[in-house]
PDB file of C-alpha atoms in Angstrom:
ATOM      1  CA  MET A   1     -28.691 -22.211 -15.050  1.00  0.00           C
ATOM      2  CA  VAL A   2     -28.575 -20.887 -18.735  1.00  0.00           C
ATOM      3  CA  ILE A   3     -28.308 -17.057 -17.327  1.00  0.00           C
ATOM      4  CA  PHE A   4     -25.526 -18.165 -14.850  1.00  0.00           C
ATOM      5  CA  VAL A   5     -22.944 -19.533 -17.246  1.00  0.00           C
ATOM      6  CA  GLY A   6     -23.831 -16.184 -19.836  1.00  0.00           C
ATOM      7  CA  LEU A   7     -23.600 -13.745 -16.452  1.00  0.00           C
ATOM      8  CA  GLY A   8     -20.094 -15.904 -15.861  1.00  0.00           C
ATOM      9  CA  PHE A   9     -19.096 -15.380 -19.547  1.00  0.00           C
ATOM     10  CA  ALA A  10     -19.703 -11.737 -19.318  1.00  0.00           C
ATOM     11  CA  VAL A  11     -18.221 -10.889 -15.754  1.00  0.00           C
ATOM     12  CA  TRP A  12     -15.021 -13.076 -17.567  1.00  0.00           C
ATOM     13  CA  GLY A  13     -15.461 -10.978 -20.297  1.00  0.00           C
ATOM     14  CA  ILE A  14     -15.314  -7.657 -18.868  1.00  0.00           C
ATOM     15  CA  ALA A  15     -12.229  -9.038 -16.476  1.00  0.00           C
ATOM     16  CA  MET A  16      -9.601  -9.640 -19.472  1.00  0.00           C
ATOM     17  CA  LEU A  17     -10.574  -6.006 -20.642  1.00  0.00           C
ATOM     18  CA  LEU A  18      -9.710  -4.373 -17.584  1.00  0.00           C
ATOM     19  CA  PRO A  19      -6.132  -3.543 -17.827  1.00  0.00           C
ATOM     20  CA  SER A  20      -3.598  -5.498 -14.844  1.00  0.00           C
ATOM     21  CA  GLN A  21      -1.988  -2.480 -13.847  1.00  0.00           C
ATOM     22  CA  VAL A  22      -3.927   0.312 -11.767  1.00  0.00           C
ATOM     23  CA  THR A  23      -2.179   3.304 -10.135  1.00  0.00           C
ATOM     24  CA  ALA A  24      -3.788   5.130  -7.917  1.00  0.00           C
ATOM     25  CA  SER A  25      -2.619   8.782  -5.908  1.00  0.00           C
ATOM     26  CA  ARG A  26      -3.296  10.687  -2.945  1.00  0.00           C
ATOM     27  CA  SER A  27      -2.121  13.122  -0.418  1.00  0.00           C
ATOM     28  CA  ALA A  28      -2.788  13.928   3.081  1.00  0.00           C
ATOM     29  CA  GLU A  29      -1.079  17.771   4.819  1.00  0.00           C
ATOM     30  CA  LEU A  30       0.337  15.943   8.124  1.00  0.00           C
ATOM     31  CA  LYS A  31       0.790  18.273  11.650  1.00  0.00           C
ATOM     32  CA  ALA A  32       4.495  16.767  12.009  1.00  0.00           C
ATOM     33  CA  SER A  33       7.918  17.561  11.003  1.00  0.00           C
ATOM     34  CA  GLN A  34       9.706  15.472   7.768  1.00  0.00           C
ATOM     35  CA  ALA A  35      11.703  14.339  10.233  1.00  0.00           C
ATOM     36  CA  ARG A  36       8.597  12.885  12.174  1.00  0.00           C
ATOM     37  CA  VAL A  37       6.638  11.368   9.397  1.00  0.00           C
ATOM     38  CA  PHE A  38       9.618  10.114   7.496  1.00  0.00           C
ATOM     39  CA  GLN A  39      10.699   8.342   9.890  1.00  0.00           C
ATOM     40  CA  THR A  40       7.492   6.512  11.412  1.00  0.00           C
ATOM     41  CA  VAL A  41       7.212   5.436   7.317  1.00  0.00           C
ATOM     42  CA  THR A  42      10.928   3.878   6.622  1.00  0.00           C
ATOM     43  CA  ASN A  43      10.786   2.985  10.816  1.00  0.00           C
ATOM     44  CA  ILE A  44       9.873  -0.616   9.395  1.00  0.00           C
ATOM     45  CA  GLU A  45       9.819  -3.153  12.809  1.00  0.00           C
ATOM     46  CA  GLU A  46       7.272  -0.685  14.498  1.00  0.00           C
ATOM     47  CA  GLN A  47       4.505  -0.490  11.728  1.00  0.00           C
ATOM     48  CA  THR A  48       2.552  -2.514  14.002  1.00  0.00           C
ATOM     49  CA  GLU A  49       2.449   0.430  16.493  1.00  0.00           C
ATOM     50  CA  TRP A  50       0.345   2.435  14.405  1.00  0.00           C
ATOM     51  CA  ARG A  51      -0.803   0.268  11.884  1.00  0.00           C
ATOM     52  CA  LYS A  52      -4.219  -1.789  12.996  1.00  0.00           C
ATOM     53  CA  ASP A  53      -4.137  -4.518   9.721  1.00  0.00           C
ATOM     54  CA  ILE A  54      -0.876  -5.608   9.932  1.00  0.00           C
ATOM     55  CA  LYS A  55      -0.631  -8.418  12.515  1.00  0.00           C
ATOM     56  CA  SER A  56       3.125  -8.876  11.714  1.00  0.00           C
ATOM     57  CA  VAL A  57       6.638  -7.779  10.064  1.00  0.00           C
ATOM     58  CA  ARG A  58       8.926  -9.854   9.802  1.00  0.00           C
ATOM     59  CA  VAL A  59      12.633  -7.520   8.990  1.00  0.00           C
ATOM     60  CA  HIS A  60      15.214  -9.519   6.926  1.00  0.00           C
ATOM     61  CA  PRO A  61      18.461  -8.987   7.904  1.00  0.00           C
ATOM     62  CA  SER A  62      19.428  -7.294   5.422  1.00  0.00           C
ATOM     63  CA  GLY A  63      17.423  -4.486   6.570  1.00  0.00           C
ATOM     64  CA  LYS A  64      16.264  -3.727   3.030  1.00  0.00           C
ATOM     65  CA  SER A  65      13.364  -6.501   2.571  1.00  0.00           C
ATOM     66  CA  TRP A  66      10.446  -7.305   5.466  1.00  0.00           C
ATOM     67  CA  THR A  67       7.374  -9.935   4.844  1.00  0.00           C
ATOM     68  CA  GLU A  68       4.455  -8.044   6.544  1.00  0.00           C
ATOM     69  CA  GLU A  69       1.186 -10.462   7.415  1.00  0.00           C
ATOM     70  CA  THR A  70      -1.935  -8.657   7.258  1.00  0.00           C
ATOM     71  CA  THR A  71      -4.551  -9.228  10.551  1.00  0.00           C
ATOM     72  CA  ALA A  72      -6.503 -10.586   7.234  1.00  0.00           C
ATOM     73  CA  GLY A  73      -3.578 -13.169   6.388  1.00  0.00           C
ATOM     74  CA  THR A  74      -2.284 -11.706   3.500  1.00  0.00           C
ATOM     75  CA  ILE A  75       1.460 -12.710   3.101  1.00  0.00           C
ATOM     76  CA  ILE A  76       2.941  -9.849   1.278  1.00  0.00           C
ATOM     77  CA  ASP A  77       7.086  -9.507   0.530  1.00  0.00           C
ATOM     78  CA  PHE A  78       8.603  -5.479   0.554  1.00  0.00           C
ATOM     79  CA  GLU A  79      11.808  -4.930  -0.496  1.00  0.00           C
ATOM     80  CA  VAL A  80      12.898  -0.770  -0.103  1.00  0.00           C
ATOM     81  CA  ARG A  81      13.842   1.149  -3.896  1.00  0.00           C
ATOM     82  CA  HIS A  82      14.967   4.019  -2.841  1.00  0.00           C
ATOM     83  CA  LYS A  83      14.792   6.235  -0.208  1.00  0.00           C
ATOM     84  CA  GLU A  84      16.691   9.549   0.121  1.00  0.00           C
ATOM     85  CA  GLN A  85      16.546  10.956   3.692  1.00  0.00           C
ATOM     86  CA  ASN A  86      13.367  13.052   4.976  1.00  0.00           C
ATOM     87  CA  VAL A  87      12.032  13.288   1.228  1.00  0.00           C
ATOM     88  CA  ARG A  88      10.872   9.552  -1.139  1.00  0.00           C
ATOM     89  CA  PHE A  89      10.771   6.286  -0.142  1.00  0.00           C
ATOM     90  CA  ASP A  90       9.576   4.167  -2.916  1.00  0.00           C
ATOM     91  CA  ILE A  91       9.228  -0.180  -1.541  1.00  0.00           C
ATOM     92  CA  GLU A  92       8.122  -2.810  -4.246  1.00  0.00           C
ATOM     93  CA  PHE A  93       5.912  -5.661  -2.901  1.00  0.00           C
ATOM     94  CA  VAL A  94       4.711  -8.737  -4.033  1.00  0.00           C
ATOM     95  CA  SER A  95       2.284 -11.676  -2.624  1.00  0.00           C
ATOM     96  CA  LYS A  96       1.694 -15.028  -3.786  1.00  0.00           C
ATOM     97  CA  GLN A  97      -2.482 -14.337  -3.761  1.00  0.00           C
ATOM     98  CA  GLY A  98      -1.338 -12.475  -7.533  1.00  0.00           C
ATOM     99  CA  PHE A  99      -0.380  -8.977  -6.908  1.00  0.00           C
ATOM    100  CA  SER A 100       3.013  -7.195  -6.889  1.00  0.00           C
ATOM    101  CA  GLY A 101       3.555  -3.490  -7.482  1.00  0.00           C
ATOM    102  CA  SER A 102       5.103  -0.168  -6.097  1.00  0.00           C
ATOM    103  CA  TRP A 103       4.748   2.161  -3.505  1.00  0.00           C
ATOM    104  CA  VAL A 104       6.361   5.893  -3.628  1.00  0.00           C
ATOM    105  CA  ARG A 105       6.047   8.452  -0.800  1.00  0.00           C
ATOM    106  CA  VAL A 106       7.336  11.896  -1.862  1.00  0.00           C
ATOM    107  CA  PHE A 107       7.583  14.078   1.569  1.00  0.00           C
ATOM    108  CA  ILE A 108       7.260  17.757   1.117  1.00  0.00           C
ATOM    109  CA  PRO A 109       7.131  20.537   3.722  1.00  0.00           C
ATOM    110  CA  SER A 110       4.182  22.719   4.345  1.00  0.00           C
ATOM    111  CA  SER A 111       3.097  25.921   6.283  1.00  0.00           C
ATOM    112  CA  ASN A 112       1.741  23.550   8.904  1.00  0.00           C
ATOM    113  CA  GLY A 113       4.023  20.134   8.858  1.00  0.00           C
ATOM    114  CA  THR A 114       4.207  18.032   5.576  1.00  0.00           C
ATOM    115  CA  MET A 115       2.435  16.644   2.409  1.00  0.00           C
ATOM    116  CA  VAL A 116       2.985  13.773   2.382  1.00  0.00           C
ATOM    117  CA  GLN A 117       1.697  11.966  -1.741  1.00  0.00           C
ATOM    118  CA  ILE A 118       1.969   8.082  -1.953  1.00  0.00           C
ATOM    119  CA  THR A 119       0.855   7.090  -5.641  1.00  0.00           C
ATOM    120  CA  GLU A 120       0.579   3.199  -5.625  1.00  0.00           C
ATOM    121  CA  THR A 121       0.996   0.735  -8.498  1.00  0.00           C
ATOM    122  CA  ILE A 122      -0.543  -2.531  -8.378  1.00  0.00           C
ATOM    123  CA  GLU A 123      -0.527  -5.899 -11.157  1.00  0.00           C
ATOM    124  CA  ILE A 124      -3.314  -7.866 -10.179  1.00  0.00           C
ATOM    125  CA  GLN A 125      -2.927 -11.085 -12.535  1.00  0.00           C
ATOM    126  CA  ASN A 126      -6.509 -12.499 -11.559  1.00  0.00           C
ATOM    127  CA  PRO A 127      -9.165 -11.275 -13.640  1.00  0.00           C
ATOM    128  CA  ILE A 128     -11.786 -11.795 -11.999  1.00  0.00           C
ATOM    129  CA  PHE A 129      -9.874  -9.744  -9.046  1.00  0.00           C
ATOM    130  CA  ARG A 130      -9.323  -7.040 -11.471  1.00  0.00           C
ATOM    131  CA  VAL A 131     -12.930  -6.608 -11.394  1.00  0.00           C
ATOM    132  CA  MET A 132     -13.215  -6.984  -7.813  1.00  0.00           C
ATOM    133  CA  SER A 133     -10.567  -4.419  -7.382  1.00  0.00           C
ATOM    134  CA  ARG A 134     -12.198  -2.005  -9.265  1.00  0.00           C
ATOM    135  CA  ILE A 135     -16.413  -2.054  -8.052  1.00  0.00           C
ATOM    136  CA  PHE A 136     -14.018  -2.301  -4.556  1.00  0.00           C
ATOM    137  CA  GLY A 137     -12.020   0.566  -4.951  1.00  0.00           C
ATOM    138  CA  PHE A 138      -9.657  -1.415  -2.794  1.00  0.00           C
ATOM    139  CA  THR A 139      -6.962   0.119  -3.970  1.00  0.00           C
ATOM    140  CA  ASP A 140      -7.836   3.847  -3.064  1.00  0.00           C
ATOM    141  CA  LYS A 141      -9.528   2.378   0.341  1.00  0.00           C
ATOM    142  CA  PHE A 142      -6.217   0.980   1.400  1.00  0.00           C
ATOM    143  CA  ILE A 143      -3.736   4.150   0.457  1.00  0.00           C
ATOM    144  CA  ASP A 144      -6.682   6.236   2.371  1.00  0.00           C
ATOM    145  CA  THR A 145      -6.856   3.961   5.764  1.00  0.00           C
ATOM    146  CA  TYR A 146      -2.931   4.331   5.594  1.00  0.00           C
ATOM    147  CA  LEU A 147      -2.857   7.433   5.438  1.00  0.00           C
ATOM    148  CA  THR A 148      -5.713   8.076   7.722  1.00  0.00           C
ATOM    149  CA  GLN A 149      -3.317   5.605  10.886  1.00  0.00           C
ATOM    150  CA  LEU A 150      -0.326   7.750  10.379  1.00  0.00           C
ATOM    151  CA  LYS A 151      -1.664  11.177  10.708  1.00  0.00           C
ATOM    152  CA  GLU A 152      -2.699   9.285  13.820  1.00  0.00           C
ATOM    153  CA  ALA A 153       0.169   8.454  14.241  1.00  0.00           C
ATOM    154  CA  VAL A 154       2.505  11.520  13.962  1.00  0.00           C
ATOM    155  CA  GLU A 155      -0.254  13.513  15.285  1.00  0.00           C
ATOM    156  CA  ASN A 156      -1.101  12.529  18.792  1.00  0.00           C
ATOM    157  CA  ARG A 157       1.811  11.103  19.490  1.00  0.00           C
TER     158      ARG A 157
END
C-alpha cells in the first residue's frame, strides 16, 4: 500500500512539473489543389463524411463556430480565429473535459498539389492528463490521423 501511495505522489509530482501547454506540428503533401484541400477542411458541415473519429457536427448560426462530438463521446467547441481563402485556417477549441487550444493550418502550393502544415497548441489543465498526453502522444496521433483522413478525402473523391 505504501508503495502505491508513494508511486501516486511521484506521478503527481512529475505531472505538476510538466508544462500545461503542448505544441505539435506536422505536414503532408496532398495530391489535390490548394482550393480543394482548403474547401474540404473549411466545409465544417461535411466533416463527418471524411473524418471517421467525428460522430456529429453542429454549426452555430454565426457560421464561425461549431460543436463536434467525437466517436469517443468528447464534446469540443470550435471557433474560427482567422480564415484566408486557400492559404490559412486558424481555429480555437475548448472542451469541458479540461483542455483547450488552437490549430493553425497553412496550405502551400507544391509541384504535386498542396503542402498542408498543421500546428496544434493545446493547454491541458489536469496534471494527470498531462502525463497521459506525453506517454501516449495524443496530440501527435490526432494530427497524424487527421492528415491521413484528409489525404484520403481529397485524393480519392
